[in-house]
Coordinates of C-alpha atoms in Angstrom, one line a residue:
M1 CA 6.2 -43.0 -55.5
T2 CA 3.9 -42.3 -58.3
T3 CA 1.5 -45.0 -57.1
M4 CA 1.5 -43.5 -53.6
K5 CA 0.6 -40.0 -55.0
R6 CA -2.1 -41.4 -57.1
S7 CA -3.5 -43.4 -54.1
T8 CA -3.4 -40.3 -51.9
K9 CA -5.2 -38.3 -54.6
L10 CA -7.8 -40.9 -55.1
K11 CA -8.4 -41.1 -51.3
A12 CA -8.9 -37.3 -51.2
I13 CA -11.3 -37.4 -54.1
E14 CA -13.4 -40.2 -52.3
E15 CA -13.3 -38.2 -49.1
V16 CA -14.7 -35.2 -50.9
A17 CA -17.3 -37.2 -52.8
G18 CA -18.5 -38.8 -49.6
D19 CA -18.8 -35.5 -47.7
R20 CA -22.2 -34.0 -48.9
D21 CA -21.6 -30.8 -47.0
L22 CA -18.3 -30.3 -48.6
M23 CA -19.6 -31.1 -52.0
K24 CA -22.4 -28.5 -51.5
A25 CA -19.9 -25.9 -50.5
L26 CA -17.6 -26.6 -53.4
M27 CA -20.5 -26.4 -55.9
K28 CA -21.9 -23.3 -54.3
E29 CA -18.5 -21.6 -54.6
A30 CA -18.1 -22.7 -58.2
L31 CA -21.6 -21.4 -59.3
Q32 CA -21.0 -18.1 -57.4
E33 CA -17.9 -17.6 -59.5
V34 CA -19.9 -18.2 -62.6
L35 CA -22.3 -15.6 -61.6
E36 CA -19.6 -13.1 -60.8
G37 CA -17.9 -13.9 -64.1
E38 CA -21.2 -13.2 -66.1
M39 CA -21.6 -9.8 -64.3
S40 CA -18.0 -9.0 -65.2
E41 CA -18.4 -9.9 -68.8
F42 CA -21.7 -8.0 -68.8
L43 CA -20.1 -4.8 -67.4
G44 CA -16.9 -5.2 -69.4
A45 CA -14.8 -4.8 -66.2
E46 CA -13.9 -6.7 -63.1
R47 CA -14.9 -5.6 -59.5
G48 CA -13.1 -2.3 -58.8
E49 CA -11.4 -2.2 -62.2
R50 CA -11.3 1.2 -64.0
T51 CA -11.5 1.0 -67.8
Q52 CA -13.1 3.0 -70.6
A53 CA -14.8 -0.2 -71.8
R54 CA -16.9 -0.4 -68.6
G55 CA -20.7 -0.5 -69.4
G56 CA -22.1 0.0 -65.9
Y57 CA -21.6 -0.6 -62.1
R58 CA -22.5 -3.2 -59.6
A59 CA -25.3 -2.5 -57.1
G60 CA -25.2 -5.3 -54.6
Y61 CA -26.9 -8.7 -54.6
Y62 CA -30.2 -10.5 -54.1
G63 CA -30.6 -14.1 -52.8
R64 CA -31.9 -16.9 -54.9
N65 CA -32.0 -20.7 -54.2
L66 CA -30.9 -23.3 -56.7
V67 CA -32.1 -26.9 -56.3
T68 CA -29.5 -29.5 -57.2
R69 CA -29.1 -33.3 -56.7
I70 CA -26.9 -32.6 -53.6
G71 CA -29.3 -30.2 -52.0
K72 CA -30.5 -26.6 -52.1
L73 CA -27.9 -24.0 -52.7
E74 CA -28.3 -20.4 -51.5
L75 CA -26.6 -18.1 -54.0
R76 CA -26.1 -14.4 -54.2
V77 CA -27.0 -13.1 -57.6
P78 CA -25.2 -9.7 -58.6
R79 CA -27.3 -6.7 -59.5
D80 CA -26.3 -3.7 -61.8
R81 CA -27.4 -0.2 -61.3
S82 CA -29.5 -0.1 -64.4
G83 CA -31.2 -3.5 -63.6
E84 CA -30.4 -4.9 -67.0
F85 CA -28.1 -7.8 -66.0
S86 CA -29.8 -11.3 -66.2
T87 CA -28.2 -14.8 -65.8
A88 CA -29.1 -17.9 -67.7
L89 CA -27.5 -20.1 -65.1
F90 CA -30.7 -20.8 -63.2
E91 CA -32.9 -21.6 -66.3
R92 CA -30.3 -23.8 -67.9
Y93 CA -29.2 -25.7 -64.9
A94 CA -32.6 -26.2 -63.3
R95 CA -34.1 -27.6 -66.5
S96 CA -32.4 -31.0 -66.4
E97 CA -32.4 -31.1 -62.6
K98 CA -36.2 -30.6 -62.6
A99 CA -36.6 -33.3 -65.1
L100 CA -34.6 -35.6 -62.9
V101 CA -36.5 -34.8 -59.8
A102 CA -39.8 -35.2 -61.6
A103 CA -38.8 -38.7 -62.8
L104 CA -37.8 -39.7 -59.3
A105 CA -41.0 -38.2 -57.8
E106 CA -43.2 -40.0 -60.2
M107 CA -41.6 -43.2 -59.1
Y108 CA -42.4 -42.4 -55.5
V109 CA -46.0 -41.4 -56.2
Q110 CA -46.7 -44.4 -58.3
G111 CA -45.4 -46.7 -55.5
V112 CA -42.5 -48.2 -57.4
S113 CA -39.7 -46.2 -55.6
T114 CA -37.5 -47.1 -52.6
R115 CA -36.9 -45.2 -49.4
K116 CA -33.8 -43.8 -51.0
V117 CA -35.8 -42.2 -53.8
K118 CA -38.1 -40.7 -51.3
A119 CA -35.2 -39.3 -49.3
I120 CA -33.6 -37.8 -52.5
T121 CA -36.7 -36.1 -53.7
E122 CA -37.6 -34.7 -50.3
E123 CA -34.1 -33.3 -49.7
L124 CA -33.9 -31.8 -53.2
C125 CA -37.2 -29.9 -52.9
G126 CA -37.9 -29.7 -49.2
H127 CA -41.4 -31.3 -49.3
R128 CA -43.2 -34.5 -50.2
F129 CA -44.6 -34.9 -53.7
S130 CA -48.2 -35.2 -54.8
A131 CA -49.5 -36.0 -58.3
S132 CA -50.5 -32.3 -58.6
A133 CA -47.0 -31.1 -57.6
I134 CA -45.5 -33.3 -60.2
S135 CA -47.9 -32.0 -62.8
T136 CA -46.9 -28.5 -62.0
I137 CA -43.1 -29.3 -62.3
N138 CA -43.7 -31.0 -65.6
K139 CA -46.0 -28.5 -67.4
G140 CA -43.3 -25.8 -67.6
L141 CA -40.7 -28.2 -68.6
D142 CA -42.7 -29.9 -71.3
D143 CA -43.8 -26.6 -72.9
A144 CA -40.2 -25.6 -73.3
L145 CA -39.0 -28.9 -74.5
A146 CA -41.8 -29.2 -77.0
R147 CA -40.8 -25.9 -78.5
F148 CA -37.2 -27.3 -78.9
A149 CA -38.3 -30.6 -80.3
H150 CA -40.6 -29.1 -82.9
R151 CA -38.6 -26.0 -83.9
Q152 CA -38.1 -25.4 -87.6
L153 CA -34.7 -26.2 -89.0
D154 CA -34.0 -23.1 -91.1
E155 CA -30.3 -23.9 -91.8
T156 CA -28.8 -26.5 -93.9
Y157 CA -26.7 -29.3 -92.3
P158 CA -24.1 -31.0 -94.6
Y159 CA -23.2 -33.4 -91.8
L160 CA -25.6 -35.6 -89.8
I161 CA -24.8 -38.1 -87.1
L162 CA -27.3 -40.6 -85.9
D163 CA -27.4 -43.1 -83.0
A164 CA -29.6 -44.8 -80.6
R165 CA -29.3 -45.8 -76.9
Y166 CA -31.7 -47.9 -74.7
E167 CA -33.3 -47.0 -71.4
R168 CA -35.4 -49.2 -69.1
V169 CA -39.0 -47.8 -68.8
R170 CA -42.1 -49.2 -67.0
D171 CA -44.9 -49.6 -69.4
G172 CA -48.2 -51.0 -68.1
G173 CA -46.6 -52.7 -65.2
V174 CA -43.9 -54.3 -67.4
I175 CA -40.3 -53.2 -67.5
A176 CA -39.0 -52.8 -71.1
H177 CA -36.1 -51.5 -73.0
Q178 CA -37.0 -48.5 -75.1
A179 CA -34.8 -46.9 -77.8
V180 CA -33.9 -43.2 -77.7
L181 CA -33.2 -42.0 -81.2
I182 CA -30.8 -39.0 -81.5
A183 CA -29.7 -36.9 -84.4
L184 CA -26.8 -34.3 -84.3
G185 CA -26.2 -31.9 -87.2
I186 CA -23.2 -29.6 -88.1
N187 CA -24.2 -26.6 -90.1
W188 CA -22.2 -24.5 -92.5
E189 CA -20.9 -22.3 -89.6
G190 CA -19.2 -25.4 -88.4
K191 CA -21.3 -25.6 -85.1
R192 CA -22.8 -28.7 -83.7
Q193 CA -26.5 -28.9 -82.9
V194 CA -28.9 -31.4 -81.3
L195 CA -31.6 -31.7 -84.1
A196 CA -33.9 -34.3 -82.6
V197 CA -34.4 -36.7 -79.6
E198 CA -37.3 -39.2 -79.8
M199 CA -38.4 -42.4 -78.2
A200 CA -39.3 -45.6 -80.0
N201 CA -40.2 -49.1 -78.8
R202 CA -37.1 -50.4 -80.7
E203 CA -34.8 -49.6 -83.4
S204 CA -36.3 -50.6 -86.8
Q205 CA -36.4 -49.5 -90.3
S206 CA -39.9 -47.9 -89.8
S207 CA -39.0 -46.2 -86.6
W208 CA -35.9 -44.7 -88.1
K209 CA -37.6 -43.8 -91.3
D210 CA -40.4 -42.0 -89.3
F211 CA -37.7 -40.2 -87.3
L212 CA -35.9 -38.9 -90.5
L213 CA -39.1 -38.0 -92.2
R214 CA -40.1 -35.9 -89.3
L215 CA -36.8 -34.2 -89.5
K216 CA -37.4 -33.3 -93.1
E217 CA -40.8 -32.0 -92.3
R218 CA -39.2 -29.7 -89.9
G219 CA -36.9 -28.3 -92.6
L220 CA -33.8 -30.7 -92.6
S221 CA -32.0 -30.2 -95.9
G222 CA -28.6 -30.1 -97.5
V223 CA -27.4 -33.3 -95.9
E224 CA -24.3 -34.5 -97.8
F225 CA -22.7 -37.0 -95.3
V226 CA -24.3 -39.3 -92.7
V227 CA -22.5 -41.2 -90.0
S228 CA -24.0 -44.0 -88.1
D229 CA -23.5 -47.6 -86.9
D230 CA -24.3 -50.7 -89.1
H231 CA -27.9 -51.2 -87.9
A232 CA -29.8 -52.8 -90.8
G233 CA -33.0 -50.8 -90.3
L234 CA -31.1 -47.5 -89.9
K235 CA -29.1 -48.1 -93.1
K236 CA -32.2 -48.8 -95.1
A237 CA -34.0 -45.7 -93.7
I238 CA -31.0 -43.6 -94.6
R239 CA -31.0 -44.9 -98.3
E240 CA -34.7 -44.4 -98.5
V241 CA -35.1 -40.8 -97.0
L242 CA -31.6 -39.2 -97.5
T243 CA -31.1 -40.4 -101.0
E244 CA -28.5 -37.6 -101.9
S245 CA -26.3 -38.4 -98.9
A246 CA -23.1 -40.5 -98.6
W247 CA -23.1 -42.9 -95.7
Q248 CA -20.1 -43.5 -93.3
R249 CA -20.2 -46.6 -91.1
C250 CA -18.6 -45.9 -87.8
Y251 CA -15.1 -47.4 -87.9
V252 CA -15.1 -47.9 -84.1
H253 CA -18.2 -50.0 -84.2
F254 CA -16.6 -51.9 -87.1
L255 CA -13.5 -52.7 -85.2
R256 CA -15.6 -54.0 -82.3
N257 CA -17.5 -56.2 -84.8
A258 CA -14.2 -57.5 -86.0
L259 CA -13.6 -59.2 -82.7
D260 CA -16.4 -61.7 -83.6
Y261 CA -14.1 -63.0 -86.3
L262 CA -11.0 -63.4 -84.2
P263 CA -10.0 -66.2 -81.8
R264 CA -10.4 -65.1 -78.1
K265 CA -6.7 -65.6 -77.4
A266 CA -5.5 -63.5 -80.3
D267 CA -2.9 -61.2 -78.8
D268 CA -1.0 -60.0 -81.8
D269 CA -1.1 -56.7 -83.8
C270 CA -3.7 -57.7 -86.3
L271 CA -6.4 -55.3 -85.2
Q272 CA -4.1 -52.5 -84.3
E273 CA -2.7 -52.5 -87.8
L274 CA -6.3 -52.6 -89.2
R275 CA -7.1 -49.5 -87.1
W276 CA -4.0 -47.6 -88.4
I277 CA -5.6 -47.7 -91.9
Y278 CA -8.1 -45.0 -90.6
D279 CA -5.3 -42.6 -90.0
R280 CA -3.9 -42.4 -93.6
R281 CA -3.8 -39.2 -95.5
D282 CA -6.0 -40.2 -98.4
I283 CA -8.0 -43.2 -99.8
Q284 CA -5.1 -44.3 -102.0
E285 CA -2.7 -44.7 -99.1
A286 CA -5.4 -46.4 -97.0
Q287 CA -6.1 -48.9 -99.9
R288 CA -2.4 -49.7 -100.2
D289 CA -2.1 -50.4 -96.5
L290 CA -5.3 -52.4 -96.6
A291 CA -3.8 -54.6 -99.3
A292 CA -0.7 -55.2 -97.4
W293 CA -2.7 -56.0 -94.2
I294 CA -4.8 -58.6 -96.2
T295 CA -1.6 -60.2 -97.5
K296 CA 0.0 -60.4 -94.0
W297 CA -3.0 -61.9 -92.1
Q298 CA -4.9 -64.0 -94.7
G299 CA -3.1 -67.1 -93.7
K300 CA -3.5 -66.8 -90.0
Y301 CA -7.0 -65.3 -89.8
P302 CA -8.9 -66.1 -93.0
K303 CA -12.3 -65.6 -91.5
L304 CA -11.6 -62.1 -90.3
V305 CA -9.8 -61.1 -93.5
N306 CA -12.7 -62.3 -95.7
W307 CA -15.2 -60.4 -93.5
V308 CA -13.0 -57.2 -93.6
E309 CA -12.7 -57.4 -97.4
E310 CA -16.5 -57.6 -97.8
N311 CA -17.4 -54.8 -95.4
I312 CA -14.6 -52.2 -94.9
V313 CA -15.4 -50.1 -97.9
E314 CA -18.4 -48.8 -95.9
T315 CA -16.0 -47.4 -93.3
L316 CA -13.8 -45.5 -95.7
T317 CA -16.3 -43.1 -97.1
F318 CA -14.8 -40.3 -94.8
Y319 CA -11.8 -40.2 -97.1
R320 CA -13.9 -38.2 -99.6
L321 CA -14.1 -35.3 -97.1
P322 CA -11.5 -32.6 -96.4
R323 CA -8.6 -34.1 -94.3
A324 CA -9.2 -31.8 -91.4
H325 CA -12.7 -33.3 -91.0
H326 CA -11.6 -37.0 -91.0
K327 CA -11.1 -37.5 -87.3
H328 CA -14.5 -36.0 -86.4
L329 CA -16.6 -37.8 -89.0
K330 CA -15.2 -41.3 -89.3
S331 CA -17.1 -42.4 -86.2
T332 CA -20.1 -41.5 -84.1
N333 CA -17.8 -40.6 -81.1
M334 CA -19.3 -37.0 -81.0
L335 CA -22.7 -38.6 -80.2
E336 CA -21.2 -41.4 -78.1
R337 CA -19.8 -38.7 -75.7
L338 CA -23.3 -37.2 -75.3
N339 CA -24.7 -40.6 -74.7
E340 CA -22.2 -41.2 -71.9
E341 CA -23.4 -38.0 -70.2
I342 CA -27.0 -39.2 -70.7
K343 CA -26.1 -42.5 -69.2
R344 CA -24.5 -40.8 -66.2
R345 CA -27.7 -38.9 -65.4
T346 CA -30.3 -41.7 -66.2
L347 CA -28.5 -44.2 -64.0
V348 CA -29.8 -42.2 -61.0
V349 CA -33.3 -43.1 -62.0
R350 CA -32.5 -46.8 -63.2
I351 CA -36.0 -47.5 -64.3
F352 CA -38.2 -44.7 -65.6
P353 CA -41.9 -44.7 -64.4
N354 CA -43.2 -44.0 -67.9
T355 CA -41.9 -43.0 -71.5
E356 CA -42.8 -39.4 -70.9
S357 CA -40.5 -39.0 -67.9
C358 CA -37.6 -40.7 -69.8
L359 CA -38.0 -38.4 -72.8
R360 CA -38.3 -35.4 -70.7
L361 CA -35.0 -35.9 -68.8
I362 CA -33.1 -36.9 -71.9
R363 CA -34.3 -34.0 -73.9
A364 CA -33.6 -31.5 -71.1
L365 CA -30.0 -32.8 -71.0
C366 CA -29.7 -32.5 -74.8
V367 CA -31.1 -29.0 -74.8
E368 CA -28.3 -28.0 -72.3
T369 CA -25.7 -29.5 -74.5
H370 CA -27.2 -27.9 -77.6
E371 CA -27.1 -24.4 -76.0
T372 CA -23.5 -25.0 -74.8
W373 CA -22.5 -25.9 -78.4
L374 CA -24.1 -22.8 -79.8
E375 CA -22.0 -20.6 -77.5
D376 CA -18.8 -22.5 -78.2
N377 CA -16.5 -21.6 -81.0
R378 CA -17.0 -23.5 -84.3
Y379 CA -16.4 -27.2 -84.2
L380 CA -15.2 -27.6 -87.7
N381 CA -13.9 -25.2 -90.3
M382 CA -16.4 -25.6 -93.1
A383 CA -14.3 -23.5 -95.5
F384 CA -12.4 -26.7 -96.3
L385 CA -15.6 -28.4 -97.5
A386 CA -16.7 -25.4 -99.5
E387 CA -13.4 -25.1 -101.3
Q388 CA -13.5 -28.8 -102.0
K389 CA -17.0 -28.6 -103.5
K390 CA -15.8 -25.6 -105.8
E391 CA -12.9 -27.7 -107.0
L392 CA -15.1 -30.6 -107.8
L393 CA -17.5 -28.4 -109.7
R394 CA -14.6 -26.9 -111.6
L395 CA -13.2 -30.3 -112.6
A396 CA -16.7 -31.4 -113.7
A397 CA -17.2 -28.3 -115.9

């Protein structure tokens, strides 16, 4: 019965996804609700609601088009009598959509696209593209993204998360994989921010070092704890540039690496029990469980156990943080989720026509995420870290 329900639901989803007109209608309805909600929040009252908190009145609508990847949507934007209401929906949504369209258009203009790309870009914007049209699209985007990329970092960020992903880019007629270096920070308000997004030919000590130095030039300070994977060049750059910071090796990457030291047919609880070590209350409990794990599996998997003994300490640094922060900072999962969203959007392009178009789209996506995070409630309660630091200073006095 459950399988039948799931199958019916999946079929319905596939039918909706395959019906472009229905998708456009659903998105239009959703965005229209967002606009109405913004107006209600601005006025302090729903339509027709009588309340002392009301700060104004509605005054009809005006039409405005929004270009999306499923076509052009005609929306009705609410007005208020004073003319003070404005919405950020168009600016925020259009930024990454324009970057995506521009990347596809560049592919078409440079003769490296397919008929499918041509159809997509023409449907999105309603006309064919020329080099001058692309230049116009890009200029406004690039100015805004440059301001974001070079802004001064006036706050301190005790937590820093670093990672890279790779995109395929056409460079001089050759398709190459280029690295996208990304840094996220958490400030003392407990809010997440995208601090930097840059391109490099590859991950190396020098590319990561330059990336971190540019962050410091922009004002990055107060970093106490850094999370990343085990990339050798990145580790060296962190030690060289962020000398005061503790380093946490992502435990998820560590467990994936552990598979290299296990036989392919291993089907017991060895790795699951190793993973449980990262859920302990404190370092003492984790070390006791680790010792028991080593004793249990040394005879059966000596290669794995020896490797774990040599490297696991790098993944246990998070235990020096307040317990409430453990699950957020023992891995790079926060950044991995952003990377998944980037991947979902860059797959549409597949191969970028140049480095600039790749960076433009990814930065635009990251700006959207950054702005959403700033509007969200705090991600972490930093009072726990502040209290812990006070206690450590008291004990040291």
